[in-house]
mmCIF file of C-alpha atoms in Angstrom:
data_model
loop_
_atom_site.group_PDB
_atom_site.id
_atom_site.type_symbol
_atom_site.label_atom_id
_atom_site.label_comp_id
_atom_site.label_asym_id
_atom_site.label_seq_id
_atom_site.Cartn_x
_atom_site.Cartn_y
_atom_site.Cartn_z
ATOM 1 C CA UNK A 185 -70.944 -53.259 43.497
ATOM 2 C CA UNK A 186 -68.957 -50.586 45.369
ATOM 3 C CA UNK A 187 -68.342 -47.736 43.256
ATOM 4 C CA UNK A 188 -64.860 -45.851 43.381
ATOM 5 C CA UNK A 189 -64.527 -42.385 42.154
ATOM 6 C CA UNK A 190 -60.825 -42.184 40.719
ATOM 7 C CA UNK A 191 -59.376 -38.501 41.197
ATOM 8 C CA UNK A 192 -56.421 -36.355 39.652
ATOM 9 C CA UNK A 193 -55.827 -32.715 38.687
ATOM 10 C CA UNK A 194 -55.100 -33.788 35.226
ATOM 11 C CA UNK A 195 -56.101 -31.700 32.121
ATOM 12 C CA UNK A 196 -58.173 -34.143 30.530
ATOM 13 C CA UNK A 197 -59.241 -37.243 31.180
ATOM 14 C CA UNK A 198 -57.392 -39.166 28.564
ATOM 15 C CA UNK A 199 -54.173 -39.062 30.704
ATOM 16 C CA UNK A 200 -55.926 -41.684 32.839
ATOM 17 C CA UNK A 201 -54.979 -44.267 30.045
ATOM 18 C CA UNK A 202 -51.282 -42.689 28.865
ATOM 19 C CA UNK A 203 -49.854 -42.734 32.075
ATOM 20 C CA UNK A 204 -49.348 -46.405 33.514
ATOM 21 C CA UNK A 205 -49.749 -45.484 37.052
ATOM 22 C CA UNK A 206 -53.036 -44.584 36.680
ATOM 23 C CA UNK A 207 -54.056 -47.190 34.184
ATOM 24 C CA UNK A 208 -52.626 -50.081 36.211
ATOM 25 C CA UNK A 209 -53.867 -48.679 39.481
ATOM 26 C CA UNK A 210 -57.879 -47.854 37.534
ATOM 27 C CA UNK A 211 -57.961 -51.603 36.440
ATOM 28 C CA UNK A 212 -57.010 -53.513 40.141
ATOM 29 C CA UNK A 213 -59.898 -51.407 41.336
ATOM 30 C CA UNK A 214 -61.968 -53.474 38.291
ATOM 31 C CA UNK A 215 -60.391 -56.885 38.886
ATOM 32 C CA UNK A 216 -61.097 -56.222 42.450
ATOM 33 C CA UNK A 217 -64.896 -55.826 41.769
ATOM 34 C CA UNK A 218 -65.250 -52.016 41.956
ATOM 35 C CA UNK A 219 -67.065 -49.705 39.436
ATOM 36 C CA UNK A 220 -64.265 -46.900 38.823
ATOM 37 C CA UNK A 221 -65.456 -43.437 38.031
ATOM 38 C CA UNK A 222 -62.779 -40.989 36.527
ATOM 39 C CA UNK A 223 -62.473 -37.687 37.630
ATOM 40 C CA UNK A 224 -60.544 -34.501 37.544
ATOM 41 C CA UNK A 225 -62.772 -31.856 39.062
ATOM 42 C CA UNK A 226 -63.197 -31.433 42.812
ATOM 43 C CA UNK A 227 -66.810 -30.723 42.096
ATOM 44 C CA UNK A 228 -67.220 -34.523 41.374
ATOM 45 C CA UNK A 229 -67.395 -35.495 44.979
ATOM 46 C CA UNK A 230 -70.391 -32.782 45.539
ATOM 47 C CA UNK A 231 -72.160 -35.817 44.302
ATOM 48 C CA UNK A 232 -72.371 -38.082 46.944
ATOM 49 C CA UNK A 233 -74.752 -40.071 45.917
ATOM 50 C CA UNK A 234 -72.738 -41.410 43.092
ATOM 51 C CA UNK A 235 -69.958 -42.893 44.984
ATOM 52 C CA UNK A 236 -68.873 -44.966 47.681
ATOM 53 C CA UNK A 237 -65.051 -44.342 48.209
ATOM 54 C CA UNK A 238 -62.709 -41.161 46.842
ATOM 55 C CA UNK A 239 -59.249 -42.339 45.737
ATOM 56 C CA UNK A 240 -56.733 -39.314 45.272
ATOM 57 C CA UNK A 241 -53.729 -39.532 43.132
ATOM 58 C CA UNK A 242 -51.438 -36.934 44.620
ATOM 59 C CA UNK A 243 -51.669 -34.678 48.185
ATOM 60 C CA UNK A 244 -52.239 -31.568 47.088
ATOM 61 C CA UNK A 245 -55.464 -30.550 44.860
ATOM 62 C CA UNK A 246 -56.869 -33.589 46.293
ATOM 63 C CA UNK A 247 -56.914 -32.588 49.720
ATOM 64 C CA UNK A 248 -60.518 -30.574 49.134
ATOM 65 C CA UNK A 249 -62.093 -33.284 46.965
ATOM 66 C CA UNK A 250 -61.109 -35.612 49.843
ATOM 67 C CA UNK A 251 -62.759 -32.850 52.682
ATOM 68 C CA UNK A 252 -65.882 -33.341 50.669
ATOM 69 C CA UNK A 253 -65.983 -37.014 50.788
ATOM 70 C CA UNK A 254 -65.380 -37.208 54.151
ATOM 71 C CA UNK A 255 -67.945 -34.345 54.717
ATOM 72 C CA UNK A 256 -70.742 -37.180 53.225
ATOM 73 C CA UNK A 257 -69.320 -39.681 55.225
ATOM 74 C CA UNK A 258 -67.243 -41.203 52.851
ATOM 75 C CA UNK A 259 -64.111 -43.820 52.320
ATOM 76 C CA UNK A 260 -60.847 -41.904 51.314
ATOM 77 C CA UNK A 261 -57.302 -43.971 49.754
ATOM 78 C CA UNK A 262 -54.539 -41.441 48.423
ATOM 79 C CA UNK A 263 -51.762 -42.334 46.761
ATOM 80 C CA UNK A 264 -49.051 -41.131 43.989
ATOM 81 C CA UNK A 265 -45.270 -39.872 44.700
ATOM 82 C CA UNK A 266 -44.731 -36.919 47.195
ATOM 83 C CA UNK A 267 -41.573 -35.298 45.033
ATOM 84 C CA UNK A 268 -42.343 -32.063 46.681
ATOM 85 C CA UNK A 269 -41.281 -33.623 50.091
ATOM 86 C CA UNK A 270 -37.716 -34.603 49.062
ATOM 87 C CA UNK A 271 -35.839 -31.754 50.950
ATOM 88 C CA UNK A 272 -32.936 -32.156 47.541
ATOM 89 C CA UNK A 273 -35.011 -31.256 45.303
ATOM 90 C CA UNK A 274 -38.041 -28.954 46.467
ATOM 91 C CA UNK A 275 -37.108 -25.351 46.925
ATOM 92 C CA UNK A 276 -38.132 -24.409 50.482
ATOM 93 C CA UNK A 277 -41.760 -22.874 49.487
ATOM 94 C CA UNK A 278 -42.198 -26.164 47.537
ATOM 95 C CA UNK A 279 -41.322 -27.926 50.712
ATOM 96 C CA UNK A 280 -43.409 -26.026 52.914
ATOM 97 C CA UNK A 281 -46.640 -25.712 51.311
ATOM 98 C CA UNK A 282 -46.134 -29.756 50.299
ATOM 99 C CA UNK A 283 -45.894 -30.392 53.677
ATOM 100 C CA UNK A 284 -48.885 -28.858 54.937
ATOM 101 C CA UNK A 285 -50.831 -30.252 51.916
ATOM 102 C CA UNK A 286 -49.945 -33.602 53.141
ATOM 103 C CA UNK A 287 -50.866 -33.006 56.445
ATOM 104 C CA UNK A 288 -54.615 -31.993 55.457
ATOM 105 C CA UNK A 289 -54.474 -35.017 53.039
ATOM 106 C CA UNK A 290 -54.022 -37.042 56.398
ATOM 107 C CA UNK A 291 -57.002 -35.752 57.914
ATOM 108 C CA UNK A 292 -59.359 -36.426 55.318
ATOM 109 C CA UNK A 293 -57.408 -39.896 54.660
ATOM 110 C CA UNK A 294 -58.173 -43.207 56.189
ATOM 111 C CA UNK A 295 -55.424 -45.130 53.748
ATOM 112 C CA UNK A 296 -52.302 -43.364 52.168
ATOM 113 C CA UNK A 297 -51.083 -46.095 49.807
ATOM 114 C CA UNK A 298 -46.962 -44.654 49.581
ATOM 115 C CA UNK A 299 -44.936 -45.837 46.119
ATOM 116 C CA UNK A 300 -41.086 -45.268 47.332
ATOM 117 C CA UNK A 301 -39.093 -45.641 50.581
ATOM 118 C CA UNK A 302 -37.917 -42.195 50.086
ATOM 119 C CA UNK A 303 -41.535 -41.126 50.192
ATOM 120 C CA UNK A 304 -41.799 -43.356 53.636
ATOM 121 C CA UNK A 305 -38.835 -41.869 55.320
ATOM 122 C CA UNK A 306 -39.864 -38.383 54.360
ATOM 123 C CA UNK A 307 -43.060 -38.527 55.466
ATOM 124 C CA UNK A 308 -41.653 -40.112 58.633
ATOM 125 C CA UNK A 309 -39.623 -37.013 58.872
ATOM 126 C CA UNK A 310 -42.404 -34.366 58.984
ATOM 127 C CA UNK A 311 -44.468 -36.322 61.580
ATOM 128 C CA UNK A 312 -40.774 -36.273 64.158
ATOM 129 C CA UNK A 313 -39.871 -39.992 63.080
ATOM 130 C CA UNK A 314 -42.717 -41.691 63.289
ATOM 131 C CA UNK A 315 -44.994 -43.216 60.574
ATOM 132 C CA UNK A 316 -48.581 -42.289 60.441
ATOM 133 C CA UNK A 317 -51.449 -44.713 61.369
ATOM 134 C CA UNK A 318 -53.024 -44.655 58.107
ATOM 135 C CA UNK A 319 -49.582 -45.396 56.043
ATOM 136 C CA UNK A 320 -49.180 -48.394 54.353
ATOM 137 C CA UNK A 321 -45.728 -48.954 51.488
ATOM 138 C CA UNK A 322 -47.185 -50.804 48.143
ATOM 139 C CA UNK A 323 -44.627 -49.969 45.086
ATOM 140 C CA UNK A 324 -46.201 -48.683 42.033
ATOM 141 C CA UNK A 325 -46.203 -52.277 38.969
ATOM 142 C CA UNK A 326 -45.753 -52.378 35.461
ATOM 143 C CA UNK A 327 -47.690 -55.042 32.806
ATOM 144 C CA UNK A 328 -44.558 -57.437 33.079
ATOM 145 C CA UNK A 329 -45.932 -59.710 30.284
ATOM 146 C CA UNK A 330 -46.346 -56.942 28.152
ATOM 147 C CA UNK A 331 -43.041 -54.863 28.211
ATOM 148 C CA UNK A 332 -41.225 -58.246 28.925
ATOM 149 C CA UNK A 333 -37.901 -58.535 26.394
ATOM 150 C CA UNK A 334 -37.649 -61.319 24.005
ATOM 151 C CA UNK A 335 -35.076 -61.182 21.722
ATOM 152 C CA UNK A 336 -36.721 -58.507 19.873
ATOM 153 C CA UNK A 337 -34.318 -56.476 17.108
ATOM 154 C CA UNK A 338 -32.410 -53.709 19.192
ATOM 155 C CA UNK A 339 -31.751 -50.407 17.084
ATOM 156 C CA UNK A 340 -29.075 -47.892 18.105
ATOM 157 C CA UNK A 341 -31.611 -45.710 20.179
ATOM 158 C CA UNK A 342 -31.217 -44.500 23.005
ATOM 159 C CA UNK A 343 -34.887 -43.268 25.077
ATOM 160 C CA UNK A 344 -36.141 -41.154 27.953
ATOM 161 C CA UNK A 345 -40.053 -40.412 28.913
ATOM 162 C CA UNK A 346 -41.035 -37.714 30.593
ATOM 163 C CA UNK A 347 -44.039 -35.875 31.170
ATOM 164 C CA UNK A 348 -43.329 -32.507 29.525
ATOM 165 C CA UNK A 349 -46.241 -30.265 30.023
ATOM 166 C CA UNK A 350 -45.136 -28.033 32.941
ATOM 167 C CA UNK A 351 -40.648 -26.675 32.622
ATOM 168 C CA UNK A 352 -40.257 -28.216 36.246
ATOM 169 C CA UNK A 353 -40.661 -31.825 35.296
ATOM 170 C CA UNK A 354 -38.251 -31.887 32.132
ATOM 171 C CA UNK A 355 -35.289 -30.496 34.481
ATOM 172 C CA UNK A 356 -36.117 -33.095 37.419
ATOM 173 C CA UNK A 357 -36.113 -35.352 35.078
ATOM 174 C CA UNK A 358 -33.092 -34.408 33.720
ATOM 175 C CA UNK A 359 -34.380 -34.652 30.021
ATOM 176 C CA UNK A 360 -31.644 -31.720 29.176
ATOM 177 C CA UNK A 361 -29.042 -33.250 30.861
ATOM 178 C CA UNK A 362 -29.615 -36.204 28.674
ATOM 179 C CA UNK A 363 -29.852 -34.174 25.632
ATOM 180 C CA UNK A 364 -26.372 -32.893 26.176
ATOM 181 C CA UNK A 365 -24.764 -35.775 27.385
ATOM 182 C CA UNK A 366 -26.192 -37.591 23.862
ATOM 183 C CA UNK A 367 -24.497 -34.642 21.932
ATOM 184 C CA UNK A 368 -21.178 -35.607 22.882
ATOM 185 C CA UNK A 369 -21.931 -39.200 22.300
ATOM 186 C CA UNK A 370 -22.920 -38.640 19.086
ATOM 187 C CA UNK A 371 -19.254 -37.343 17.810
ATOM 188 C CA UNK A 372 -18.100 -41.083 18.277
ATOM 189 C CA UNK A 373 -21.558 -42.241 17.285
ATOM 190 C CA UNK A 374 -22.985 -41.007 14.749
ATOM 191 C CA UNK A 375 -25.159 -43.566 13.645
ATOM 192 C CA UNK A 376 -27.218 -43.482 17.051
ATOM 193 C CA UNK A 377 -30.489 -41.832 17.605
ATOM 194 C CA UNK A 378 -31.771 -40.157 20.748
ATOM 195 C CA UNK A 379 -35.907 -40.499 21.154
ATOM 196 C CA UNK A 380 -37.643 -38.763 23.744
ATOM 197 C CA UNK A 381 -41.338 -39.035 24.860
ATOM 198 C CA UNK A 382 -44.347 -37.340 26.991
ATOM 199 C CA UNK A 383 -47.342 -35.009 26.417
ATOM 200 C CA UNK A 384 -46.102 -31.538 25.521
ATOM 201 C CA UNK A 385 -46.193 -28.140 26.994
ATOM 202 C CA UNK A 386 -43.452 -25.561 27.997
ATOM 203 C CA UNK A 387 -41.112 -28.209 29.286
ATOM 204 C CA UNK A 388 -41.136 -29.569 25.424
ATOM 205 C CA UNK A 389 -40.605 -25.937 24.085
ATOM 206 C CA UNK A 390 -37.376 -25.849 26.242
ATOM 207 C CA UNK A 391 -36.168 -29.411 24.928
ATOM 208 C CA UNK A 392 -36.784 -28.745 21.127
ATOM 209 C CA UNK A 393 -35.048 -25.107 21.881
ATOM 210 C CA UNK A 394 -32.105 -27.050 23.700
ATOM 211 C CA UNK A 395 -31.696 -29.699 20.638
ATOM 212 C CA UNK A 396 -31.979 -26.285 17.993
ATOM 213 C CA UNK A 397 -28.961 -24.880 19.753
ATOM 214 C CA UNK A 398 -26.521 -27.913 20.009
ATOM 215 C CA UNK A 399 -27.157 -28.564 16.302
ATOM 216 C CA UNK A 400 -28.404 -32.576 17.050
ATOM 217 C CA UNK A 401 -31.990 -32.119 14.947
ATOM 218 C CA UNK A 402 -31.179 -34.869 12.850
ATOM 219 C CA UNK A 403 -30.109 -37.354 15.607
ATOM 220 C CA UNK A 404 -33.123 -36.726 18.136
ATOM 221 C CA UNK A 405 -36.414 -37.386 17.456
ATOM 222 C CA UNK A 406 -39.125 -35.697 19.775
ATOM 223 C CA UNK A 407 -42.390 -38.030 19.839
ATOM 224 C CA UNK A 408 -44.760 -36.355 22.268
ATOM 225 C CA UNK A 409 -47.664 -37.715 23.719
ATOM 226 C CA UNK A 410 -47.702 -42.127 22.693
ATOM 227 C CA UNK A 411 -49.792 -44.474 23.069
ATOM 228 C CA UNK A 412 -49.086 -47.739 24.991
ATOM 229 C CA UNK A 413 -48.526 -49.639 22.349
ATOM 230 C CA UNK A 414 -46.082 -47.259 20.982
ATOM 231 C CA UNK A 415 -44.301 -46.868 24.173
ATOM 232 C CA UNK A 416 -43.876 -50.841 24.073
ATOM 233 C CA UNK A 417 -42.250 -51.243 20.868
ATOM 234 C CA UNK A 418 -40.208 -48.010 21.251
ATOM 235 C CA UNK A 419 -38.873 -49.635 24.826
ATOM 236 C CA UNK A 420 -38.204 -52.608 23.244
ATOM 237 C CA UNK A 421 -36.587 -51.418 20.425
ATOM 238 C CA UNK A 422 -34.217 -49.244 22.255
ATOM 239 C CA UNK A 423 -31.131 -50.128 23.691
ATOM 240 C CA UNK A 424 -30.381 -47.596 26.554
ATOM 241 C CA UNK A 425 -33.006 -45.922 28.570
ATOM 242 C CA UNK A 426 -31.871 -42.759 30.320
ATOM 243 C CA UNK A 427 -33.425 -41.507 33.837
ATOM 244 C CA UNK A 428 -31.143 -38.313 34.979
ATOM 245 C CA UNK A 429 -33.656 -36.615 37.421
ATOM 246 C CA UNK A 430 -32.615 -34.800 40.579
ATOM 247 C CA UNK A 431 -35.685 -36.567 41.884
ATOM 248 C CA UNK A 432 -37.757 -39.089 41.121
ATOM 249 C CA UNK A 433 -41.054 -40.216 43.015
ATOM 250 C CA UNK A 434 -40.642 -43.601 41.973
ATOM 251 C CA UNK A 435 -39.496 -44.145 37.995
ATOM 252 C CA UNK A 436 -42.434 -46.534 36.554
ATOM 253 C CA UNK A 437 -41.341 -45.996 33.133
ATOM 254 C CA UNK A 438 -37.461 -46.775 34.523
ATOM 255 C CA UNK A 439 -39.151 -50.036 35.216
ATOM 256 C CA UNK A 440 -40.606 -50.604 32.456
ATOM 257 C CA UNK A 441 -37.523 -49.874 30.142
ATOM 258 C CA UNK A 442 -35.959 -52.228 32.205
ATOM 259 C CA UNK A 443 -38.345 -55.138 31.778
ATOM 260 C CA UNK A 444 -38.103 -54.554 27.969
ATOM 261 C CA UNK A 445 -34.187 -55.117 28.286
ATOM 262 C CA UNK A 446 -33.074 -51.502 28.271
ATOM 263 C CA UNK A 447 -29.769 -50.837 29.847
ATOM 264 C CA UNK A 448 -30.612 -48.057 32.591
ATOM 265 C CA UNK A 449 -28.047 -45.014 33.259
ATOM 266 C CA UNK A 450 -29.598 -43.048 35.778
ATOM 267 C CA UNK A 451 -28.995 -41.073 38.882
ATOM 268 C CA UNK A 452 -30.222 -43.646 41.490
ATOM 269 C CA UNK A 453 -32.203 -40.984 43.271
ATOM 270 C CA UNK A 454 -35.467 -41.015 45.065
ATOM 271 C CA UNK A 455 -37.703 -43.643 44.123
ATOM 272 C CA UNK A 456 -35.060 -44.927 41.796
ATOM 273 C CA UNK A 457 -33.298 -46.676 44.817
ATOM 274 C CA UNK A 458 -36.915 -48.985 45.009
ATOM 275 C CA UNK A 459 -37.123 -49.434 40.878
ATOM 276 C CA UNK A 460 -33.678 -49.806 39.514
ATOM 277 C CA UNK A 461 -31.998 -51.434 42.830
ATOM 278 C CA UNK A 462 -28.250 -52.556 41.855
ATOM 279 C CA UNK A 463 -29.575 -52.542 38.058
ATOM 280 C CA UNK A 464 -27.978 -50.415 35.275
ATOM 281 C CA UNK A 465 -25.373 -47.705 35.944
ATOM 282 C CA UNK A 466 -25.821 -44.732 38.675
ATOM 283 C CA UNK A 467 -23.787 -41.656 37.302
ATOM 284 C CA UNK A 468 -23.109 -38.352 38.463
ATOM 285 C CA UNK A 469 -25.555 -35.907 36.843
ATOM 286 C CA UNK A 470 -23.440 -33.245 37.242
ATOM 287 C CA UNK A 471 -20.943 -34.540 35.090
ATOM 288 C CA UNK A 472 -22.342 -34.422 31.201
ATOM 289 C CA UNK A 473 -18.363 -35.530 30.237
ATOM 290 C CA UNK A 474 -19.275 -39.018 32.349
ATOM 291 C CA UNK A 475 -22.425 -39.675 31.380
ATOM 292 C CA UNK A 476 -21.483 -39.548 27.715
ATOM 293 C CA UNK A 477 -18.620 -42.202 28.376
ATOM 294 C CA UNK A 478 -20.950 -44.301 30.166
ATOM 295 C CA UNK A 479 -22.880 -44.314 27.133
ATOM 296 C CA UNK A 480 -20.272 -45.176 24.964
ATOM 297 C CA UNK A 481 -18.768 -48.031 27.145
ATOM 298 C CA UNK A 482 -22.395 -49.452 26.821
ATOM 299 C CA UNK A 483 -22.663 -49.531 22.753
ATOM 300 C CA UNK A 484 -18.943 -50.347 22.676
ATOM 301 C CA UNK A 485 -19.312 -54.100 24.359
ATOM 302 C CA UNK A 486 -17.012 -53.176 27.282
ATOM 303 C CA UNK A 487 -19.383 -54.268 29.237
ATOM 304 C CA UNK A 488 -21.415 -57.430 29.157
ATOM 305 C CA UNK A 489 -25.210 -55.988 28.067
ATOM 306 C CA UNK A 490 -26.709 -59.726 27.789
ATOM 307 C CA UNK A 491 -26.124 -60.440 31.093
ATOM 308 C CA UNK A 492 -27.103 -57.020 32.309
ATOM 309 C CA UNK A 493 -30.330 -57.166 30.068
ATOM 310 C CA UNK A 494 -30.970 -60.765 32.009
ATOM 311 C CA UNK A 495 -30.820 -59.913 35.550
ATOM 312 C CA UNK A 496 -32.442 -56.267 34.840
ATOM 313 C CA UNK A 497 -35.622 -58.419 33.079
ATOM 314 C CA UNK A 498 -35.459 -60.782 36.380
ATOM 315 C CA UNK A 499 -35.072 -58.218 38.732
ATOM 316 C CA UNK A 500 -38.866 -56.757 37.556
ATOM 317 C CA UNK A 501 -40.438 -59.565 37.370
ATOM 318 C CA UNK A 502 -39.723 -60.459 41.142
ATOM 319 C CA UNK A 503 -40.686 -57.069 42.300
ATOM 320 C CA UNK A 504 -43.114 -55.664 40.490
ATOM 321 C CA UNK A 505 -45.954 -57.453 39.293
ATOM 322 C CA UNK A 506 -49.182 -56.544 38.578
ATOM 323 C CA UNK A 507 -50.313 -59.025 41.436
ATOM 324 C CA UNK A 508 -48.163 -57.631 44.268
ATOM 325 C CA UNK A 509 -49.880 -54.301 44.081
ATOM 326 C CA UNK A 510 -53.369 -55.980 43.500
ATOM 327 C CA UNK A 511 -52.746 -58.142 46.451
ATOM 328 C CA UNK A 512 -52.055 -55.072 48.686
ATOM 329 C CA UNK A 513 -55.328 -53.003 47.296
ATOM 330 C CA UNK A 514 -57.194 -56.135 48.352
ATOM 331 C CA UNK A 515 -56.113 -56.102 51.919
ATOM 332 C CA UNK A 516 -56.144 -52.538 51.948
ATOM 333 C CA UNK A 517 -59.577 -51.985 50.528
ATOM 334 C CA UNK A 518 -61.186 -54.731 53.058
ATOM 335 C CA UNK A 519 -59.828 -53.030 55.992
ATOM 336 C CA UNK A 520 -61.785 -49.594 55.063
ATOM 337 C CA UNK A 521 -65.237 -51.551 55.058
#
């Protein structure tokens, strides 16, 4: 049995089983037949002897765990969003060093599975148009059957996820924007709750500050860190999911609000182009005033939510399945042999 040592710069190792995108990607590797390993120290791949192939979530840190794989002669697959190389969004620095990180990545790199278009076309960009070699486009997949919407009771919540432990994150994800925008909602709709998810850190300080000053406590609940099974019934329960980012690598848990018949207001940005498609409602984030109306054209019945709910539930189940990506790691993973 090949044996797979599974690499991000995470804190600890338990947010290999919060976040989906690892936890999907960690058990294809099993149903393909490999013995996963979990790391998240570059020292790991010192240990040659352990493992067969290095896969790297992200192309930065992982660029020197990757030089030592390759070093013993090793199989390397990265993959993970690149938000750092959307020109928008990164300051120039970001840009820069993100860039060059990527480049080293592609050294040490004989696959680089990509999760967006936006990610495709901007790597395209840095290497004067033309694709890499070792590139191949696989979109990341939720547990359909899991989040999938069946007539479960919808309260009058409306959610956003976001991983909160670092201040950058919360405003790319626009997790403030949607925290204002709810706060003029709320003076028409008072009986509505705003719930907002992710592991906590500075980026959580600055939310709970933000909801202190515009007086909402009562009306927003703050849930940190959940577990899967929370995040299902919380996504189910809910009746508008909200995705403001400036950016966004690719939106998994976009997709995932969507499959559990959330109505999606979100920028359409980034990755969101690939997850959302023609679903839910792009806005302008710029515009709090808008984005508040939008809500409250939603829980007003202006609009027709079952049939929105319908195709949105449709629209994930043809495109991302848990199959689709296993069926690319397949092909992928026989071609580094």
């Amino acid at each position: 049995m090949k044996r797979v040592l599974f690499y991000s710069s995470v804190k600890t190792k338990k947010m290999f089983s919060i976040q989906s995108y690892y936890r999907n990607d960690i058990q294809i590797l099993r149903d393909l037949g490999y013995r996963v390993f979990l790391s998240n120290s570059i020292s790991d791949f010192l240990a040659f002897w352990k493992y067969d192939i290095g896969f790297f979530y992200f192309y930065r840190y992982s660029a020197f765990g990757a030089f030592f794989s390759k070093l013993f002669g090793k199989k390397n697959v990265f993959t993970g969003g690149i938000d750092y190389l959307e020109p928008s969004f990164a300051t120039y620095n970001q840009y820069l060093l993100q860039k060059l990180f990527f480049k080293i990545c592609n050294i040490f790199s004989d696959t680089n599975i990509l999760v967006s278009t936006t990610d495709y076309e901007n790597v395209k960009s840095i290497y004067d148009g033309k694709i890499p070699s070792k590139c191949r486009l696989s979109f990341h997949v939720v547990d359909f059957d899991r989040f999938v919407y069946r007539g479960e009771k919808k309260d009058k919540v409306i959610t956003t996820i976001a991983w909160m432990v670092n201040r950058d994150n919360v405003y790319r994800k626009g997790v403030d924007r949607t925290i204002r925008a709810f706060s003029l909602f709320l003076k028409h709709n008072p009986d509505y709750k705003l719930i907002i998810a992710g592991p906590s850190g500075e980026g959580s300080d600055d939310i709970l500050e933000l909801i202190s000053q515009l007086g909402i406590e009562n009306s927003v609940e703050y849930r940190g860190a959940i577990s899967e099974d929370e995040k299902v019934h919380l996504l189910k329960s809910s009746m508008i999911y909200s995705q403001l980012s400036i950016y966004e690598g690719f939106g998994i848990a976009a997709i995932e609000a969507l499959a559990a018949g959330n109505i999606l207001v979100h920028s359409g940005r980034g990755g969101l182009k690939d997850a959302i498609g023609n679903n839910g409602y792009i806005v302008n984030i710029d515009n709090i005033d808008e984005i508040a109306e939008v809500y409250n054209r939603l829980v007003s019945n202006m609009i027709n939510i079952d049939n929105l709910r319908e195709n949105g539930i449709r629209y994930v189940k043809n495109y991302f399945s848990y199959k689709k990506r296993l069926n690319d790691f397949q092909e992928i993973f026989e071609n580094l042999k």
